[in-house]
PDB file of C-alpha atoms in Angstrom:
ATOM      1  CA  UNK R   1      83.300 284.209 125.983  1.00  0.00           C
ATOM      2  CA  UNK R   2      84.690 283.859 129.528  1.00  0.00           C
ATOM      3  CA  UNK R   3      86.518 287.222 129.758  1.00  0.00           C
ATOM      4  CA  UNK R   4      88.718 287.219 132.863  1.00  0.00           C
ATOM      5  CA  UNK R   5      88.674 284.138 135.073  1.00  0.00           C
ATOM      6  CA  UNK R   6      90.193 284.031 138.546  1.00  0.00           C
ATOM      7  CA  UNK R   7      90.897 280.923 140.578  1.00  0.00           C
ATOM      8  CA  UNK R   8      90.336 280.159 143.353  1.00  0.00           C
ATOM      9  CA  UNK R   9      87.311 282.227 144.419  1.00  0.00           C
ATOM     10  CA  UNK R  10      87.911 281.766 148.139  1.00  0.00           C
ATOM     11  CA  UNK R  11      90.900 280.692 150.189  1.00  0.00           C
ATOM     12  CA  UNK R  12      91.910 280.618 153.840  1.00  0.00           C
ATOM     13  CA  UNK R  13      95.628 280.533 154.612  1.00  0.00           C
ATOM     14  CA  UNK R  14      97.592 280.273 157.791  1.00  0.00           C
ATOM     15  CA  UNK R  15     100.239 282.891 158.470  1.00  0.00           C
ATOM     16  CA  UNK R  16     103.455 281.915 156.721  1.00  0.00           C
ATOM     17  CA  UNK R  17     101.840 279.700 154.099  1.00  0.00           C
ATOM     18  CA  UNK R  18     102.273 280.353 150.413  1.00  0.00           C
ATOM     19  CA  UNK R  19      99.828 280.310 147.537  1.00  0.00           C
ATOM     20  CA  UNK R  20      99.346 281.363 143.940  1.00  0.00           C
ATOM     21  CA  UNK R  21      96.328 283.104 142.475  1.00  0.00           C
ATOM     22  CA  UNK R  22      95.685 282.458 138.816  1.00  0.00           C
ATOM     23  CA  UNK R  23      94.194 284.897 136.336  1.00  0.00           C
ATOM     24  CA  UNK R  24      93.334 283.887 132.792  1.00  0.00           C
ATOM     25  CA  UNK R  25      91.920 286.057 130.001  1.00  0.00           C
ATOM     26  CA  UNK R  26      90.714 285.028 126.567  1.00  0.00           C
ATOM     27  CA  UNK R  27      90.514 288.473 124.930  1.00  0.00           C
ATOM     28  CA  UNK R  28      94.119 288.627 123.687  1.00  0.00           C
ATOM     29  CA  UNK R  29      94.769 291.658 125.878  1.00  0.00           C
ATOM     30  CA  UNK R  30      98.321 292.875 126.236  1.00  0.00           C
ATOM     31  CA  UNK R  31      97.931 294.492 129.654  1.00  0.00           C
ATOM     32  CA  UNK R  32      97.065 292.597 132.835  1.00  0.00           C
ATOM     33  CA  UNK R  33      96.829 293.795 136.428  1.00  0.00           C
ATOM     34  CA  UNK R  34      96.430 292.606 139.986  1.00  0.00           C
ATOM     35  CA  UNK R  35      94.551 294.805 142.451  1.00  0.00           C
ATOM     36  CA  UNK R  36      93.521 294.434 146.045  1.00  0.00           C
ATOM     37  CA  UNK R  37      90.346 295.879 147.518  1.00  0.00           C
ATOM     38  CA  UNK R  38      90.071 296.548 151.224  1.00  0.00           C
ATOM     39  CA  UNK R  39      87.085 297.921 153.167  1.00  0.00           C
ATOM     40  CA  UNK R  40      86.874 301.699 153.002  1.00  0.00           C
ATOM     41  CA  UNK R  41      89.591 301.983 150.377  1.00  0.00           C
ATOM     42  CA  UNK R  42      89.726 302.211 146.633  1.00  0.00           C
ATOM     43  CA  UNK R  43      91.295 299.448 144.577  1.00  0.00           C
ATOM     44  CA  UNK R  44      95.068 299.527 144.766  1.00  0.00           C
ATOM     45  CA  UNK R  45      97.414 298.231 142.116  1.00  0.00           C
ATOM     46  CA  UNK R  46      99.790 295.492 143.263  1.00  0.00           C
ATOM     47  CA  UNK R  47     101.619 294.538 140.061  1.00  0.00           C
ATOM     48  CA  UNK R  48     100.935 294.819 136.379  1.00  0.00           C
ATOM     49  CA  UNK R  49     102.211 293.502 133.065  1.00  0.00           C
ATOM     50  CA  UNK R  50     102.301 295.225 129.684  1.00  0.00           C
ATOM     51  CA  UNK R  51     103.013 292.053 127.752  1.00  0.00           C
ATOM     52  CA  UNK R  52     104.144 288.447 127.899  1.00  0.00           C
ATOM     53  CA  UNK R  53     107.339 288.088 129.903  1.00  0.00           C
ATOM     54  CA  UNK R  54     107.103 291.558 131.485  1.00  0.00           C
ATOM     55  CA  UNK R  55     106.027 292.608 134.959  1.00  0.00           C
ATOM     56  CA  UNK R  56     106.221 295.820 136.972  1.00  0.00           C
ATOM     57  CA  UNK R  57     105.460 297.009 140.486  1.00  0.00           C
ATOM     58  CA  UNK R  58     102.347 298.948 141.282  1.00  0.00           C
ATOM     59  CA  UNK R  59     101.369 300.936 144.341  1.00  0.00           C
ATOM     60  CA  UNK R  60     101.493 298.124 146.951  1.00  0.00           C
ATOM     61  CA  UNK R  61     103.858 295.381 145.689  1.00  0.00           C
ATOM     62  CA  UNK R  62     105.524 294.301 148.949  1.00  0.00           C
ATOM     63  CA  UNK R  63     104.907 290.674 149.888  1.00  0.00           C
ATOM     64  CA  UNK R  64     103.755 289.689 146.399  1.00  0.00           C
ATOM     65  CA  UNK R  65     105.385 288.339 143.276  1.00  0.00           C
ATOM     66  CA  UNK R  66     103.980 287.893 139.788  1.00  0.00           C
ATOM     67  CA  UNK R  67     104.734 286.092 136.567  1.00  0.00           C
ATOM     68  CA  UNK R  68     103.451 286.415 132.988  1.00  0.00           C
ATOM     69  CA  UNK R  69     104.908 283.435 131.161  1.00  0.00           C
ATOM     70  CA  UNK R  70     101.983 283.269 128.734  1.00  0.00           C
ATOM     71  CA  UNK R  71     100.050 286.210 127.331  1.00  0.00           C
ATOM     72  CA  UNK R  72      96.732 284.901 128.597  1.00  0.00           C
ATOM     73  CA  UNK R  73      97.843 284.151 132.173  1.00  0.00           C
ATOM     74  CA  UNK R  74      98.972 286.371 135.028  1.00  0.00           C
ATOM     75  CA  UNK R  75      99.911 284.719 138.327  1.00  0.00           C
ATOM     76  CA  UNK R  76     100.056 286.415 141.726  1.00  0.00           C
ATOM     77  CA  UNK R  77     102.117 284.701 144.407  1.00  0.00           C
ATOM     78  CA  UNK R  78     102.253 285.145 148.149  1.00  0.00           C
ATOM     79  CA  UNK R  79     105.441 283.546 149.456  1.00  0.00           C
ATOM     80  CA  UNK R  80     104.730 283.946 153.181  1.00  0.00           C
ATOM     81  CA  UNK R  81     101.196 285.100 153.849  1.00  0.00           C
ATOM     82  CA  UNK R  82     100.522 287.677 156.550  1.00  0.00           C
ATOM     83  CA  UNK R  83      97.196 288.754 158.115  1.00  0.00           C
ATOM     84  CA  UNK R  84      97.659 292.167 156.456  1.00  0.00           C
ATOM     85  CA  UNK R  85      97.201 290.405 153.115  1.00  0.00           C
ATOM     86  CA  UNK R  86      93.637 289.472 153.973  1.00  0.00           C
ATOM     87  CA  UNK R  87      91.734 291.140 151.162  1.00  0.00           C
ATOM     88  CA  UNK R  88      89.754 290.673 147.989  1.00  0.00           C
ATOM     89  CA  UNK R  89      92.031 290.374 144.987  1.00  0.00           C
ATOM     90  CA  UNK R  90      90.940 291.378 141.508  1.00  0.00           C
ATOM     91  CA  UNK R  91      92.641 290.646 138.260  1.00  0.00           C
ATOM     92  CA  UNK R  92      91.955 292.818 135.218  1.00  0.00           C
ATOM     93  CA  UNK R  93      93.066 293.000 131.629  1.00  0.00           C
ATOM     94  CA  UNK R  94      92.922 295.668 128.950  1.00  0.00           C
ATOM     95  CA  UNK R  95      93.840 296.187 125.303  1.00  0.00           C
ATOM     96  CA  UNK R  96      95.061 299.743 125.643  1.00  0.00           C
ATOM     97  CA  UNK R  97      93.933 302.592 127.848  1.00  0.00           C
ATOM     98  CA  UNK R  98      90.303 301.648 127.401  1.00  0.00           C
ATOM     99  CA  UNK R  99      88.327 298.535 127.987  1.00  0.00           C
ATOM    100  CA  UNK R 100      89.323 297.259 131.376  1.00  0.00           C
ATOM    101  CA  UNK R 101      87.716 293.894 132.167  1.00  0.00           C
ATOM    102  CA  UNK R 102      87.802 292.673 135.741  1.00  0.00           C
ATOM    103  CA  UNK R 103      87.534 289.160 137.078  1.00  0.00           C
ATOM    104  CA  UNK R 104      85.051 288.286 139.789  1.00  0.00           C
ATOM    105  CA  UNK R 105      87.649 288.334 142.558  1.00  0.00           C
ATOM    106  CA  UNK R 106      89.388 286.038 145.039  1.00  0.00           C
ATOM    107  CA  UNK R 107      88.528 286.470 148.691  1.00  0.00           C
ATOM    108  CA  UNK R 108      91.623 285.612 150.732  1.00  0.00           C
ATOM    109  CA  UNK R 109      91.711 285.319 154.506  1.00  0.00           C
ATOM    110  CA  UNK R 110      95.009 284.892 156.340  1.00  0.00           C
ATOM    111  CA  UNK R 111      94.655 283.689 159.926  1.00  0.00           C
TER     112      UNK R 111
ATOM    113  CA  UNK Q   1      99.144 313.354 145.419  1.00  0.00           C
ATOM    114  CA  UNK Q   2      96.530 312.045 142.980  1.00  0.00           C
ATOM    115  CA  UNK Q   3      93.176 311.655 144.688  1.00  0.00           C
ATOM    116  CA  UNK Q   4      89.594 310.805 143.765  1.00  0.00           C
ATOM    117  CA  UNK Q   5      86.897 311.748 146.253  1.00  0.00           C
ATOM    118  CA  UNK Q   6      83.339 310.483 145.948  1.00  0.00           C
ATOM    119  CA  UNK Q   7      80.167 311.600 147.645  1.00  0.00           C
ATOM    120  CA  UNK Q   8      77.989 310.598 149.229  1.00  0.00           C
ATOM    121  CA  UNK Q   9      79.549 307.532 150.827  1.00  0.00           C
ATOM    122  CA  UNK Q  10      76.198 305.791 150.756  1.00  0.00           C
ATOM    123  CA  UNK Q  11      72.728 306.560 149.487  1.00  0.00           C
ATOM    124  CA  UNK Q  12      69.301 304.986 149.848  1.00  0.00           C
ATOM    125  CA  UNK Q  13      66.582 305.812 147.321  1.00  0.00           C
ATOM    126  CA  UNK Q  14      63.151 304.505 146.436  1.00  0.00           C
ATOM    127  CA  UNK Q  15      62.699 302.439 143.313  1.00  0.00           C
ATOM    128  CA  UNK Q  16      61.804 304.621 140.366  1.00  0.00           C
ATOM    129  CA  UNK Q  17      63.518 307.733 141.704  1.00  0.00           C
ATOM    130  CA  UNK Q  18      66.518 309.461 140.156  1.00  0.00           C
ATOM    131  CA  UNK Q  19      69.829 310.093 141.878  1.00  0.00           C
ATOM    132  CA  UNK Q  20      73.173 311.758 141.243  1.00  0.00           C
ATOM    133  CA  UNK Q  21      76.549 310.641 142.516  1.00  0.00           C
ATOM    134  CA  UNK Q  22      79.516 313.002 142.689  1.00  0.00           C
ATOM    135  CA  UNK Q  23      83.209 312.622 141.997  1.00  0.00           C
ATOM    136  CA  UNK Q  24      85.957 315.213 142.518  1.00  0.00           C
ATOM    137  CA  UNK Q  25      89.497 314.526 141.476  1.00  0.00           C
ATOM    138  CA  UNK Q  26      92.943 316.021 141.810  1.00  0.00           C
ATOM    139  CA  UNK Q  27      94.826 314.046 139.191  1.00  0.00           C
ATOM    140  CA  UNK Q  28      97.462 315.316 136.833  1.00  0.00           C
ATOM    141  CA  UNK Q  29      97.955 314.851 133.991  1.00  0.00           C
ATOM    142  CA  UNK Q  30      94.388 313.805 133.292  1.00  0.00           C
ATOM    143  CA  UNK Q  31      93.733 311.205 130.608  1.00  0.00           C
ATOM    144  CA  UNK Q  32      90.210 309.942 131.091  1.00  0.00           C
ATOM    145  CA  UNK Q  33      87.541 309.386 133.730  1.00  0.00           C
ATOM    146  CA  UNK Q  34      85.553 306.197 134.146  1.00  0.00           C
ATOM    147  CA  UNK Q  35      82.559 305.114 136.152  1.00  0.00           C
ATOM    148  CA  UNK Q  36      82.242 301.498 137.212  1.00  0.00           C
ATOM    149  CA  UNK Q  37      79.420 299.555 138.821  1.00  0.00           C
ATOM    150  CA  UNK Q  38      80.390 296.881 141.316  1.00  0.00           C
ATOM    151  CA  UNK Q  39      77.767 294.439 142.517  1.00  0.00           C
ATOM    152  CA  UNK Q  40      78.378 292.776 145.869  1.00  0.00           C
ATOM    153  CA  UNK Q  41      80.857 289.916 145.475  1.00  0.00           C
ATOM    154  CA  UNK Q  42      81.641 290.771 141.866  1.00  0.00           C
ATOM    155  CA  UNK Q  43      84.292 292.677 139.971  1.00  0.00           C
ATOM    156  CA  UNK Q  44      83.739 296.229 138.712  1.00  0.00           C
ATOM    157  CA  UNK Q  45      81.982 296.600 135.365  1.00  0.00           C
ATOM    158  CA  UNK Q  46      82.545 299.637 133.159  1.00  0.00           C
ATOM    159  CA  UNK Q  47      79.636 302.040 132.678  1.00  0.00           C
ATOM    160  CA  UNK Q  48      81.214 305.013 130.900  1.00  0.00           C
ATOM    161  CA  UNK Q  49      84.600 306.374 129.884  1.00  0.00           C
ATOM    162  CA  UNK Q  50      85.126 310.066 129.095  1.00  0.00           C
ATOM    163  CA  UNK Q  51      88.173 311.837 127.779  1.00  0.00           C
ATOM    164  CA  UNK Q  52      89.116 315.466 128.385  1.00  0.00           C
ATOM    165  CA  UNK Q  53      87.095 316.667 125.404  1.00  0.00           C
ATOM    166  CA  UNK Q  54      83.855 314.887 126.346  1.00  0.00           C
ATOM    167  CA  UNK Q  55      81.485 316.466 128.850  1.00  0.00           C
ATOM    168  CA  UNK Q  56      78.686 313.919 128.826  1.00  0.00           C
ATOM    169  CA  UNK Q  57      78.197 310.263 128.007  1.00  0.00           C
ATOM    170  CA  UNK Q  58      75.234 307.974 128.434  1.00  0.00           C
ATOM    171  CA  UNK Q  59      74.784 304.255 128.859  1.00  0.00           C
ATOM    172  CA  UNK Q  60      71.090 303.458 129.070  1.00  0.00           C
ATOM    173  CA  UNK Q  61      69.725 304.974 132.277  1.00  0.00           C
ATOM    174  CA  UNK Q  62      73.226 306.062 133.342  1.00  0.00           C
ATOM    175  CA  UNK Q  63      74.506 309.488 132.304  1.00  0.00           C
ATOM    176  CA  UNK Q  64      77.951 310.721 133.290  1.00  0.00           C
ATOM    177  CA  UNK Q  65      79.096 314.319 133.060  1.00  0.00           C
ATOM    178  CA  UNK Q  66      82.579 315.737 133.216  1.00  0.00           C
ATOM    179  CA  UNK Q  67      83.779 319.260 133.934  1.00  0.00           C
ATOM    180  CA  UNK Q  68      87.511 319.137 133.353  1.00  0.00           C
ATOM    181  CA  UNK Q  69      87.915 322.774 134.431  1.00  0.00           C
ATOM    182  CA  UNK Q  70      86.554 322.180 137.924  1.00  0.00           C
ATOM    183  CA  UNK Q  71      87.726 318.542 137.977  1.00  0.00           C
ATOM    184  CA  UNK Q  72      84.297 317.240 138.797  1.00  0.00           C
ATOM    185  CA  UNK Q  73      82.182 314.433 137.436  1.00  0.00           C
ATOM    186  CA  UNK Q  74      78.733 313.153 138.219  1.00  0.00           C
ATOM    187  CA  UNK Q  75      76.809 309.991 137.484  1.00  0.00           C
ATOM    188  CA  UNK Q  76      73.068 310.386 137.126  1.00  0.00           C
ATOM    189  CA  UNK Q  77      70.829 307.360 137.368  1.00  0.00           C
ATOM    190  CA  UNK Q  78      67.328 307.741 135.969  1.00  0.00           C
ATOM    191  CA  UNK Q  79      64.281 305.753 137.046  1.00  0.00           C
ATOM    192  CA  UNK Q  80      66.247 303.572 139.438  1.00  0.00           C
ATOM    193  CA  UNK Q  81      65.663 299.834 139.618  1.00  0.00           C
ATOM    194  CA  UNK Q  82      66.366 297.344 142.383  1.00  0.00           C
ATOM    195  CA  UNK Q  83      69.201 295.970 140.253  1.00  0.00           C
ATOM    196  CA  UNK Q  84      70.944 299.345 140.469  1.00  0.00           C
ATOM    197  CA  UNK Q  85      71.835 298.536 144.079  1.00  0.00           C
ATOM    198  CA  UNK Q  86      75.634 298.387 143.975  1.00  0.00           C
ATOM    199  CA  UNK Q  87      78.764 300.394 144.612  1.00  0.00           C
ATOM    200  CA  UNK Q  88      79.630 302.981 141.970  1.00  0.00           C
ATOM    201  CA  UNK Q  89      83.288 303.728 141.588  1.00  0.00           C
ATOM    202  CA  UNK Q  90      84.847 306.767 139.927  1.00  0.00           C
ATOM    203  CA  UNK Q  91      88.256 306.095 138.396  1.00  0.00           C
ATOM    204  CA  UNK Q  92      90.647 308.576 136.836  1.00  0.00           C
ATOM    205  CA  UNK Q  93      93.390 307.597 134.427  1.00  0.00           C
ATOM    206  CA  UNK Q  94      96.662 309.434 134.872  1.00  0.00           C
ATOM    207  CA  UNK Q  95      98.694 310.200 131.809  1.00  0.00           C
ATOM    208  CA  UNK Q  96      98.968 307.872 128.852  1.00  0.00           C
ATOM    209  CA  UNK Q  97      99.523 304.554 130.627  1.00  0.00           C
ATOM    210  CA  UNK Q  98      96.420 302.529 131.346  1.00  0.00           C
ATOM    211  CA  UNK Q  99      98.044 301.091 134.476  1.00  0.00           C
ATOM    212  CA  UNK Q 100      98.029 304.457 136.155  1.00  0.00           C
ATOM    213  CA  UNK Q 101      94.488 304.498 137.515  1.00  0.00           C
ATOM    214  CA  UNK Q 102      93.378 306.235 140.684  1.00  0.00           C
ATOM    215  CA  UNK Q 103      90.231 304.714 142.198  1.00  0.00           C
ATOM    216  CA  UNK Q 104      87.688 306.415 144.394  1.00  0.00           C
ATOM    217  CA  UNK Q 105      86.302 304.573 147.406  1.00  0.00           C
ATOM    218  CA  UNK Q 106      82.892 304.306 145.800  1.00  0.00           C
ATOM    219  CA  UNK Q 107      79.332 305.277 146.632  1.00  0.00           C
ATOM    220  CA  UNK Q 108      77.164 302.458 147.917  1.00  0.00           C
ATOM    221  CA  UNK Q 109      73.688 302.819 146.450  1.00  0.00           C
ATOM    222  CA  UNK Q 110      70.715 300.938 147.843  1.00  0.00           C
ATOM    223  CA  UNK Q 111      67.445 301.005 145.908  1.00  0.00           C
ATOM    224  CA  UNK Q 112      64.483 299.922 148.010  1.00  0.00           C
ATOM    225  CA  UNK Q 113      60.961 299.027 146.869  1.00  0.00           C
TER     226      UNK Q 113
END
């Protein structure tokens, strides 16, 4: 039972480059989320989805886009990476208000 | 503004000792409070979840308490082990939507032999 799988685990981008982070869950959860974690700060919600084909903005959505074409996958895109987007990104999924499961994270560095 | 404050920021204890971590929140409306453990380089893992009506919940050597009147919670770790070294994050759920979570900055616990 894999839970929540994030790929890649590490990535270095140059300013202006684009990339997509992939999150996959095998628990049939309706809700999926993308968070970023920065030193000295709590996790902050970037975007979330309450079901296949739906997405919504979280607390810090600027510079990111997301898609939920399949229930099990939630993609986070950076169209033009900036150094301020250097962070650790976590994907999570949940059935309802309980039972959040987090992935192991993607460490992204933008130079 | 919804806020979750944790103390202390960091803590060092000897293996086998007990410790208590604190969490104060100003979140409204309150739905539930969670404690997570985050090992270095890993994602957070749920330890306990408490609703408004629950004032204590245990998970092995971890016991969380909740005082909804004073908006305070604590996480007590008994007989600490080296594997307890991690960051412990207090998270409060706002209202009925599970996407409305407010995260604390965490307490970094180091257990030394």
